[in-house]
Structure formats: structure tokens, C-alpha cells
Coordinates of C-alpha atoms in Angstrom, one line a residue:
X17 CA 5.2 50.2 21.9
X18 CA 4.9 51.2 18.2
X19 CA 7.8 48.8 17.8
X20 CA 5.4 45.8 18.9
X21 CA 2.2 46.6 17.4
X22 CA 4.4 46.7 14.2
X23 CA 5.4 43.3 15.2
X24 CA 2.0 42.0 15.6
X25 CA 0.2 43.3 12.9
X26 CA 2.8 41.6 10.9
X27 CA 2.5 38.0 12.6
X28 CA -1.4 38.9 11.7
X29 CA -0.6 39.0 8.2
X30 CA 1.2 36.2 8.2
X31 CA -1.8 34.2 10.2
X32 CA -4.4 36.0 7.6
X33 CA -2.7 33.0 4.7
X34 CA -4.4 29.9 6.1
X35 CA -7.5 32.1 7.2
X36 CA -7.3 33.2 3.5
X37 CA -7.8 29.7 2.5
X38 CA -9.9 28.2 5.3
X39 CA -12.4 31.1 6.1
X40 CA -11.7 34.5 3.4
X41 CA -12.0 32.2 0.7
X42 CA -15.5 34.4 -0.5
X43 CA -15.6 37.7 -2.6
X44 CA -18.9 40.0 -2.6
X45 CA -20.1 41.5 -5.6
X46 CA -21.8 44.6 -6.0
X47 CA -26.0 44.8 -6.3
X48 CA -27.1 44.9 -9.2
X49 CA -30.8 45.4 -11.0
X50 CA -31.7 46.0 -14.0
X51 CA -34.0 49.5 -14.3
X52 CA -35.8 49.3 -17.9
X53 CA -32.5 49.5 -20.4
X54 CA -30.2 50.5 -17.6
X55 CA -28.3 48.9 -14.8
X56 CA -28.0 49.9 -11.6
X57 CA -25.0 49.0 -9.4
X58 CA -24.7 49.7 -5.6
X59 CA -21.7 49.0 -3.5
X60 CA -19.0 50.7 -1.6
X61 CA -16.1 50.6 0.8
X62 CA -14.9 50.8 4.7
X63 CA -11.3 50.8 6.2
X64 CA -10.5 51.3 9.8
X65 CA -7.0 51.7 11.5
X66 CA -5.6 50.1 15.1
X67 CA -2.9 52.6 15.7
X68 CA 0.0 53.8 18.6
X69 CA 1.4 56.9 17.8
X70 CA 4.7 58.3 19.7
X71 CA 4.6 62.8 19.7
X72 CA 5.5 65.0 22.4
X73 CA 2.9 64.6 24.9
X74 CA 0.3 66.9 25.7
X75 CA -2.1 67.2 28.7
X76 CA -5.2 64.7 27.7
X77 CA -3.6 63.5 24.5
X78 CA -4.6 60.3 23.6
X79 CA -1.6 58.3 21.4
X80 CA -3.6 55.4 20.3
X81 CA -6.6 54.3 19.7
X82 CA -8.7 53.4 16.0
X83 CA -10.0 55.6 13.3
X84 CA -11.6 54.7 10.1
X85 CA -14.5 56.0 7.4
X86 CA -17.0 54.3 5.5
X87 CA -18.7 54.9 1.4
X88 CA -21.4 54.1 -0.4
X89 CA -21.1 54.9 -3.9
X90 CA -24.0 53.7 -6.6
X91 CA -23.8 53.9 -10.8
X92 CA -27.0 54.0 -13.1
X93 CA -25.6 53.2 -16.6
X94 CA -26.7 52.1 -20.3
X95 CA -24.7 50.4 -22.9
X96 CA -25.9 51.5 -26.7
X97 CA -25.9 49.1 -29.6
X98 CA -23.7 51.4 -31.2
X99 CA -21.1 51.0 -28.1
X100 CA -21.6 54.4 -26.8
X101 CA -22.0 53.7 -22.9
X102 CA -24.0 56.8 -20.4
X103 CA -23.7 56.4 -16.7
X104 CA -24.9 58.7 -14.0
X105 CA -22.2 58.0 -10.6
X106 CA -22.2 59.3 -7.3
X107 CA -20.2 58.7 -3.9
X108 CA -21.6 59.2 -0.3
X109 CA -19.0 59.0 2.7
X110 CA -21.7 58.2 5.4
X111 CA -19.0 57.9 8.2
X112 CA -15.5 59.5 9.1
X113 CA -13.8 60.2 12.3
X114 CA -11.3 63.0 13.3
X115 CA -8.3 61.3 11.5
X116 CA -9.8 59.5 8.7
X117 CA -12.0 60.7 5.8
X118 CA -11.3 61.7 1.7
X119 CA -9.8 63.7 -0.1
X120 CA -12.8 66.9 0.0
X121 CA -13.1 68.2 3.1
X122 CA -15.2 65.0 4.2
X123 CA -18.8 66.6 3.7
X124 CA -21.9 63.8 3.0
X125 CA -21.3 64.1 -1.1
X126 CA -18.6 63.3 -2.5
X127 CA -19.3 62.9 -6.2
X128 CA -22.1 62.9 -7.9
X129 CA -21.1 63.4 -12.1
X130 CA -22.2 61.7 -15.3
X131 CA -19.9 60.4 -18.0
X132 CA -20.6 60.2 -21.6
X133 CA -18.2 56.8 -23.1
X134 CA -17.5 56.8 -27.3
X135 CA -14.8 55.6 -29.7
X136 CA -14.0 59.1 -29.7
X137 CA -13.1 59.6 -25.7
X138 CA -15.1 59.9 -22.6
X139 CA -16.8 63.2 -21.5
X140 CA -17.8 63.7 -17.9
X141 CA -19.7 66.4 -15.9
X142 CA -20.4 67.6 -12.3
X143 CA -18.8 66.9 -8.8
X144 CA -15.7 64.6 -9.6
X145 CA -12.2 64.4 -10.1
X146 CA -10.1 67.0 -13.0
X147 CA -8.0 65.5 -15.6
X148 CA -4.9 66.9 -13.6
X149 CA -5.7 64.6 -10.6
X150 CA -7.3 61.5 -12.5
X151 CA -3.9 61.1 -15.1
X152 CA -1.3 61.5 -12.2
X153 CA 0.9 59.1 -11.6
X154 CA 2.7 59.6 -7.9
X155 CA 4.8 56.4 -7.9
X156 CA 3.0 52.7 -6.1
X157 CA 1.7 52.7 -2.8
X158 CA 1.5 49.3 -0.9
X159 CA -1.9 50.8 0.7
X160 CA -3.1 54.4 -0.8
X161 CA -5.3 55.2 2.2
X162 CA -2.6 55.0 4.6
X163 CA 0.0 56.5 2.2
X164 CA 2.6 59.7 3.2
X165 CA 1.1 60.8 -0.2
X166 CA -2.5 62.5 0.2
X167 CA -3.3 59.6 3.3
X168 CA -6.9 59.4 3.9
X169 CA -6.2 57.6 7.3
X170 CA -3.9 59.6 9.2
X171 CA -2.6 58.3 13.3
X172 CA -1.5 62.0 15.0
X173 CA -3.9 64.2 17.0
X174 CA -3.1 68.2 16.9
X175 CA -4.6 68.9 20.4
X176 CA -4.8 72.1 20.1
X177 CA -7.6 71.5 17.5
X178 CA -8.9 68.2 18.0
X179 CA -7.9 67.5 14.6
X180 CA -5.6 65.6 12.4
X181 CA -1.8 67.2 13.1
X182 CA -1.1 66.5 9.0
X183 CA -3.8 68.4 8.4
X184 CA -1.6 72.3 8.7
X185 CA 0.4 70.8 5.7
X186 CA -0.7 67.3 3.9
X187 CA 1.6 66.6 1.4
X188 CA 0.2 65.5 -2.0
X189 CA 2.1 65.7 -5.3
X190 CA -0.8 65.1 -7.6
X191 CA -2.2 68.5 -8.7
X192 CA -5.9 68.1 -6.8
X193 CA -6.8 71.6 -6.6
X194 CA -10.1 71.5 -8.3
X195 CA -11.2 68.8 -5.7
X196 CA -14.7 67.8 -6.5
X197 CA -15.5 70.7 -7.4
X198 CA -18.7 70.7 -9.9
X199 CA -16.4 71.0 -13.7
X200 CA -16.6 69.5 -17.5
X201 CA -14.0 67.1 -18.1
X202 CA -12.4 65.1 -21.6
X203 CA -10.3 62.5 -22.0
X204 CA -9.0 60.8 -25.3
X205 CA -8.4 57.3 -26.4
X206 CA -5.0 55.8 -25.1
X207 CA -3.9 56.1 -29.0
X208 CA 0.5 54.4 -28.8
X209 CA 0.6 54.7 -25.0
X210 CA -0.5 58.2 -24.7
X211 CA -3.8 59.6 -23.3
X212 CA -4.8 63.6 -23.2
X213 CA -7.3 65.0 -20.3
X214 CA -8.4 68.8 -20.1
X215 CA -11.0 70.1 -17.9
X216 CA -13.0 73.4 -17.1
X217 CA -14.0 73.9 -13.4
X218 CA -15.8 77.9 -13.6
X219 CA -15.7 77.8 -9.9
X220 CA -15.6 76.1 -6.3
X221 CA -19.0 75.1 -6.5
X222 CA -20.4 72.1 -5.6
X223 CA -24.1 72.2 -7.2
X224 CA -23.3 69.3 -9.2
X225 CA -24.4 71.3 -12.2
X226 CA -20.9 73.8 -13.7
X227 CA -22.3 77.3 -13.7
X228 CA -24.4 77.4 -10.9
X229 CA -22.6 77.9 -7.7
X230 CA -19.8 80.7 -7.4
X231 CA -18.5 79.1 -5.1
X232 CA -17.8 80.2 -1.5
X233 CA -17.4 83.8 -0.6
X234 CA -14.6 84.5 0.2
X235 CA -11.1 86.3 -0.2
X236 CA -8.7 84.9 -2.9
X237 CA -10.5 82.2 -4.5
X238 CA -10.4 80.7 -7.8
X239 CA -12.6 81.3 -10.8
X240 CA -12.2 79.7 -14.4
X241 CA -9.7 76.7 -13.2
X242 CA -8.5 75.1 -16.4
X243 CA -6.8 71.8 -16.0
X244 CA -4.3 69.6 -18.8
X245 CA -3.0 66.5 -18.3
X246 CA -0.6 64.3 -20.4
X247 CA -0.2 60.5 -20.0
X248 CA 1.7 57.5 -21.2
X249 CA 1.8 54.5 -20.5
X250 CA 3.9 52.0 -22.8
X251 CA 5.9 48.2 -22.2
X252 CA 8.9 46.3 -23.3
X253 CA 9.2 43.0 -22.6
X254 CA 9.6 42.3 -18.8
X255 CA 9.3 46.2 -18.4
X256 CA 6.0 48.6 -18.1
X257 CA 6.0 51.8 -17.4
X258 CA 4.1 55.3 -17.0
X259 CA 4.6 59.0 -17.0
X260 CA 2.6 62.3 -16.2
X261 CA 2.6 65.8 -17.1
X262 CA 0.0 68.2 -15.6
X263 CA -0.8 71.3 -14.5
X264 CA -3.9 73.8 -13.4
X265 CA -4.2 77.7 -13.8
X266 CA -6.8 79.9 -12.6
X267 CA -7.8 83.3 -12.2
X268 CA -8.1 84.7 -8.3
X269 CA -10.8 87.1 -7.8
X270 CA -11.5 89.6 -4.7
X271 CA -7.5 89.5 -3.7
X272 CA -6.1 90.8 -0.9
X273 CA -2.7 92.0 -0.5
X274 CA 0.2 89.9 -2.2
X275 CA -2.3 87.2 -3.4
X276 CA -2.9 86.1 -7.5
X277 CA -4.3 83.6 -9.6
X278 CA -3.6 79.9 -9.2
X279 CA -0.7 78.2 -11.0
X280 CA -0.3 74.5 -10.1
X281 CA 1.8 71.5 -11.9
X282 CA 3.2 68.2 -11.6
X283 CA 5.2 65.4 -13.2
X284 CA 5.4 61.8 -11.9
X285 CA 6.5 58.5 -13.0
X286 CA 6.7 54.6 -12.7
X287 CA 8.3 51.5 -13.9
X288 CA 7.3 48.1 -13.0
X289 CA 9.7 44.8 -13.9
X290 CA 8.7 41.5 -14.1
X291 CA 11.8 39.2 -12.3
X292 CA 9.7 36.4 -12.3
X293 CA 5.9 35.4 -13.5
X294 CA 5.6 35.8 -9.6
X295 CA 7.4 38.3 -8.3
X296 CA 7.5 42.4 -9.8
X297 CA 9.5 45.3 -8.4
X298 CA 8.0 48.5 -8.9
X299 CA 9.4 52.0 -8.3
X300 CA 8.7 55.4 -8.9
X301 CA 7.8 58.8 -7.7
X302 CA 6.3 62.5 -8.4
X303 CA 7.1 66.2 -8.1
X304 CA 4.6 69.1 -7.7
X305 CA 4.8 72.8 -7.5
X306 CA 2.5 75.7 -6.4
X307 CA 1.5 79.0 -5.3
X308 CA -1.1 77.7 -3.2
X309 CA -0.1 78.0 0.1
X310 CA 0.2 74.0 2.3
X311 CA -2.0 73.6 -1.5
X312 CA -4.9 75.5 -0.1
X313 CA -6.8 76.7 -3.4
X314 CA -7.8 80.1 -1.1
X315 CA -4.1 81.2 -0.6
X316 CA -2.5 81.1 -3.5
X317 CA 0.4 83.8 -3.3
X318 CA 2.1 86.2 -5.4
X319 CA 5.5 85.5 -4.0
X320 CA 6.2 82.0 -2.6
X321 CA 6.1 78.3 -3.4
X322 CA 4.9 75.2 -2.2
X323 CA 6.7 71.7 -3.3
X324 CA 6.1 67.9 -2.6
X325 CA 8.4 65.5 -3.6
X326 CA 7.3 61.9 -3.1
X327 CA 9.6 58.7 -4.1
X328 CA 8.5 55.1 -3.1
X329 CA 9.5 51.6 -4.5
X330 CA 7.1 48.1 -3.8
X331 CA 8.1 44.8 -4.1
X332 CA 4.8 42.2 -4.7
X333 CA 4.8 38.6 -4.2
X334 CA 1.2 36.9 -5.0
X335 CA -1.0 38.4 -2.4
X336 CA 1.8 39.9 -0.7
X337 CA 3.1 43.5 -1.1
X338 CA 6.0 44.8 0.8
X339 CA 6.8 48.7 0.2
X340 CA 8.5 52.1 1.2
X341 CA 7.6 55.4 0.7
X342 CA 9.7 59.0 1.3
X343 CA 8.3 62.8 1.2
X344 CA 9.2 65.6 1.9
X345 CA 7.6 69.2 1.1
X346 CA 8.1 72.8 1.8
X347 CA 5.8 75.9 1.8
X348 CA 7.1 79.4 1.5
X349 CA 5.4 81.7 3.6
X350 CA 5.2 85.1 2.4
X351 CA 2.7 88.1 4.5
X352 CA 3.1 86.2 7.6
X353 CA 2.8 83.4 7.2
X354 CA 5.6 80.4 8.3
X355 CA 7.8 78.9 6.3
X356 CA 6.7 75.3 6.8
X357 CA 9.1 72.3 6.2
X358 CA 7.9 68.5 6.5
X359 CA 9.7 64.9 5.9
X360 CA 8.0 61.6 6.1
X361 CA 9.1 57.8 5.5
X362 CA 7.3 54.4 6.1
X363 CA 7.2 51.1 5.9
X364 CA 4.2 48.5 4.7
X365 CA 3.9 45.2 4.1
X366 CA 0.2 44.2 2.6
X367 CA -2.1 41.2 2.3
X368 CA -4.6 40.7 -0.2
X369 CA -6.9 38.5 1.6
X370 CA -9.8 38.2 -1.7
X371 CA -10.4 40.2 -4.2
X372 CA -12.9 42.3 -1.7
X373 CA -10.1 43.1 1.4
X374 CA -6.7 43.8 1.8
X375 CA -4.8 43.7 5.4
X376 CA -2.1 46.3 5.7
X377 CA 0.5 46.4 8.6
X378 CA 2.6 49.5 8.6
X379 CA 5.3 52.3 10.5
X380 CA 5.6 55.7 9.6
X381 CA 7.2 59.2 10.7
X382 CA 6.6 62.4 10.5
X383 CA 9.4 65.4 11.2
X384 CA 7.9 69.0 11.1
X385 CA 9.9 72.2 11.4
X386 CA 8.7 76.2 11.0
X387 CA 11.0 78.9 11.1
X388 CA 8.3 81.3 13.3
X389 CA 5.8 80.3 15.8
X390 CA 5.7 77.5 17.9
X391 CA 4.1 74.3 18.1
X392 CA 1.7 72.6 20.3
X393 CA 5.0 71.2 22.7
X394 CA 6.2 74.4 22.4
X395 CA 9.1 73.8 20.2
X396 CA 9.6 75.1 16.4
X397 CA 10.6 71.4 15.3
X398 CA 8.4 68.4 16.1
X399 CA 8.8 64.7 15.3
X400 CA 5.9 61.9 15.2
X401 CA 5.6 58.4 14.8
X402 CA 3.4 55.5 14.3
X403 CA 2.6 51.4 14.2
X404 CA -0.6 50.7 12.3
X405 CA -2.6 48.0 11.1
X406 CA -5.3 49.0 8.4
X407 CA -8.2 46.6 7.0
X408 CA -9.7 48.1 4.1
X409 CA -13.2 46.4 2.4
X410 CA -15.0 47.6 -0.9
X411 CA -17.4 46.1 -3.0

């Protein structure tokens, strides 16, 4: 069955080129108005997901079906005559399902930050991405919502829960373990290819304001999490190319038994080559490594790792991109806890159908393994896969 859908969702890509031209030919831009000396921009996104999955069966499973998850995000900003630029910039995610959402634990706010732009670097402040997260480079991704890497639109139900099956151990080799939390951020001017990001996040509040919010009370979690990042990006003739260094440390406070403080890195990098003024091949990849637990930032242990590798390559054509991804990851359980192994490959091929929507028609597969406990079918090995077709739309 997944076998066919795949087959469709292709021969709908291949129909979306003459509705391209006869009926998608139309972009939408973002509102605008002006507010006294500032601008105000409103727009946002939406993506949605047909899907069949294939898993071991489970009474009142359902193996197919949609998911998707909308945004709204708005910016309030003012350009100086001196070029300094001030914005104030939030993010709403006004609808997610059971399988698709963002990257934060898909609560109302996302981000909600202000950024301060000079000849000297930009500064930003509140709920939004750390320097670690916003430098990475991972490697291209024919479709990054329905990517192995960090998916935000995932196709396999964990009955037991109700919830997405990824969701014990979602592989992502950026370092995001400041999520949105509320933080102070700095970034230089690219100066010969390179770019330098630190940030500060005092805790895992989300007050918007640094300083406010302890954060959650709870065992094991992170206070002071500084973040560095390194960056380069550089060309040579038919040749580009980019590289990341980063890395996050923190201080645990309230630990229980065989916990610590946080320590969390990652290196990554991509090269793109122009064979023709059509037609670029990119490849590329990341590694990450960290004592946090399947990455949660409340179990980060004393003994024990947890690696994601991620490698993928993407060959693009005009509006077409046609792309393969592979991961795998591991988690060393310590006090308890399994030792949690994962693998995962897949297959895209995407259509940009305007500059406002892209058409993506994909398989993928998921392998699981644990070396105690048991999962849902009962087994300590479990393999999953999937035929989607994903529509995503921002303004």
C-alpha cells in the first residue's frame, strides 16, 4: 500500500508542472502597515501530511490517515538612518495534531524575542532559538518538516500513548537544548566566511524576559546554559560550502542519583556543486554528542551518551528536488534506563510549486531496538515504515 501512495504522490508532482503554470502561477505576500516609523508584517505557515504507515499492528491502531499544524508569526520593526535596524518577532502555532507540531513541546507560543541589527552584529533577547541551534549546519533536506532529522511531521502512532512513536527517541544532531527557552543571544558579522554566535539562557523559563522564570520544578534541570557556535561558509568556483562547530554546557541543580550538568556538542557540514547553471548536487551531514538522555535537557547523566549521526545528499533541478537522507542514533542508559538504538532512511522528491508552496512526495523507515523492556508488539526490536505526501504553505 505504502508502495502506491508513493507512486501517486509522485505522478501528483509530476501533474503539479502544468498546474504550476496554468493555475499556481500566484505568490502571496505577507501584510504589511506601516505603524508611525515602524512596519508591521503579519504572515505565517501551514503543512499537512496524507500518509500510510506499515508497524506491527495493534488492537484499534489506525496506519493512515492525515496530520498537519498551522503558524502565525508577526514582526514589528524600524530601520534607523544610521542602518541600525530594531524588530520585535513572535511565532504562534495555533494548530497541531498528535503527529505534527515544532520543535518546543507544541504549547501556543512559540517565540516571542526582539533583535537589535548593527555593523557590529545582531543582538537578540527572549523566547527564540541559541546560537548552537541557529549556526548548525545538519547536511540539505529535500523537505525539513518531514526530515529523519528533528521531523516536525512525523507518520507512526505509539498506541500505548496516543502519541507520536518517534517521540521516546527523535533523533536531531543540531545541539537544540536550550529550545525556546527565554536567553540573550550574539552573533558577529560573516567577516572571510566565518560567523561567531554565543548565548546565555539562565534557565528553562519561558517568561520571555531572561531572569524571570526558574524554570520548571523539577529534578535535574539546567541552570546557566551557555551556548558557542562557530560557522563558515566560503566558495570556489562551481563549489560552496559550509561548516559548524557548536556546543552547550550547563550546570544541573537539585540532582538525583547519577545525574550532572549538561554538556552537549555538534559538528556538521555541506558542500554544494554547480554541474550545470541548472542542475546542483548537494551533500552533507552532522554529528552530535550528549549526556542528555534521547536529548532530554532533564536527564542529563553522569555516566552515558547519546549520539545522532545524520548524512543526506539532494540533487535539484529548477523546481525539482530529489533527495536521501540516513540516521541513526544511540542512547546509553545508565540507572535503569534502556539502551536505546534507532536507524532511519528515506526517500523525497519535491516540487516547488511558487515561491509560497512546495509539494513533497516521500518514503521512509524507521528500525528501533532496546536491549530491556519490551515494546508496544511485544518484541525488543520494532521496524516502521511510511508513503507520504506533504504540502507545505507560508507567507
Amino acid at each position: 500500500m505504502k508502495n502506491t501512495l508513493a507512486a501517486g504522490a509522485v505522478l501528483v508532482c509530476a501533474a503539479a508542472v502544468p498546474a504550476h503554470a496554468d493555475l499556481l502561477d500566484w505568490n502571496v505576500s505577507p501584510f504589511t502597515a506601516d505603524v508611525g516609523q515602524w512596519t508591521f508584517t503579519l504572515g505565517g505557515a501551514a503543512d499537512g501530511s496524507l500518509y500510510t504507515a506499515d508497524q506491527p499492528d495493534f488492537r484499534g491502531l489506525d496506519q493512515s490517515g492525515a496530520t498537519g499544524a498551522a503558524w502565525v508569526s508577526d514582526k514589528l520593526e524600524r530601520t534607523y538612518d544610521d542602518g541600525m535596524v530594531i524588530s520585535l518577532r513572535s511565532v504562534f502555532e495555533i494548530f497541531h495534531d498528535k503527529l505534527s507540531g515544532d520543535n518546543y513541546g507544541s504549547y501556543f507560543v512559540q517565540k516571542v524575542y526582539g533583535t537589535v541589527q548593527t555593523g557590529l552584529g545582531r543582538a537578540e533577547i527572549g523566547m527564540t532559538d541559541g546560537a548552537a541551534y541557529s549556526l548548525a549546519v545538519v547536511g540539505p533536506e529535500v523537505d525539513n518538516f518531514t526530515s529523519l532529522d528533528n521531523p516536525n511531521a512525523t507518520f507512526f502512532v505509539n498506541p500505548l500513548t496516543n502519541r507520536a512513536f518517534i517521540g521516546i527517541f527523535s533523533l536531531n544532531s543540531a545541539v537544540e537544548s536550550s529550545l525556546n527557552y527565554a536567553k540573550i543571544s550574539y552573533y558577529t558579522p560573516r567577516l572571510f566566511g566565518v560567523q561567531i554566535g554565543a548565548s546565555f539562557t539562565p534557565s528553562e523559563g519561558k517568561d520571555v524576559v531572561p531572569f524571570i522564570n526558574p524554570g520548571p520544578r523539577v529534578d535535574n534541570r539546567q541552570r546557566g546554559i551557555w551556548e558557542g557556535a562557530l560557522s563558515y561558509q566560503g566558495d570556489s568556483g562551481r563549489f560552496s560550502y559550509g561548516a559548524s562547530a557548536t556546543i552547550a554546557v550547563a550546570h544541573g541543580v537539585h540532582k538525583t542519583l547519577g545525574h550532572d550538568g549538561m554538556i552537549d556538542w555538534a559538528i556538521g557540514a555541506q558542500t554544494d556543486y554547480s554541474l550545470t547553471d541548472d542542475l546542483k548536487l548537494s551533500v552533507g551531514g552532522a554529528y552530535r554528542q550528549t549526556n542528555l538522555y534521547t536529548f532530554d535537557i532533564n536527564d542529563a547523566l553522569a555516566r552515558g551518551n547519546t549520539g545522532a549521526l545524520h548524512t543526506s545528499s539532494m540533487l535539484t533541478y529548477g523546481s525539482w528536488m530529489v533527495g536521501g537522507e540516513y540516521s541513526t542514533g544511540s542512547a546509553g542508559g545508565s540507572l535503569g534506563l534502556p539502551t536505546l538504538g534507532v536507524h532511519g532512511a528515506e526517500a523525497s522528491v519535491g516540487y516547488t510549486l511558487n515561491t509560497n508552496a512546495q509539494i513533497t512526495a516521500g518514503w521512509q523507515q524507521w528500525i528501533y531496538g532496546r536491549n530491556k523492556g519490551l515494546f508496544y508488539d511485544g518484541a525488543d526490536h520494532i521496524s516502521m515504515d511510511a508513503g507520504f505526501l506533504h504540502l507545505n504553505f507560508h507567507i
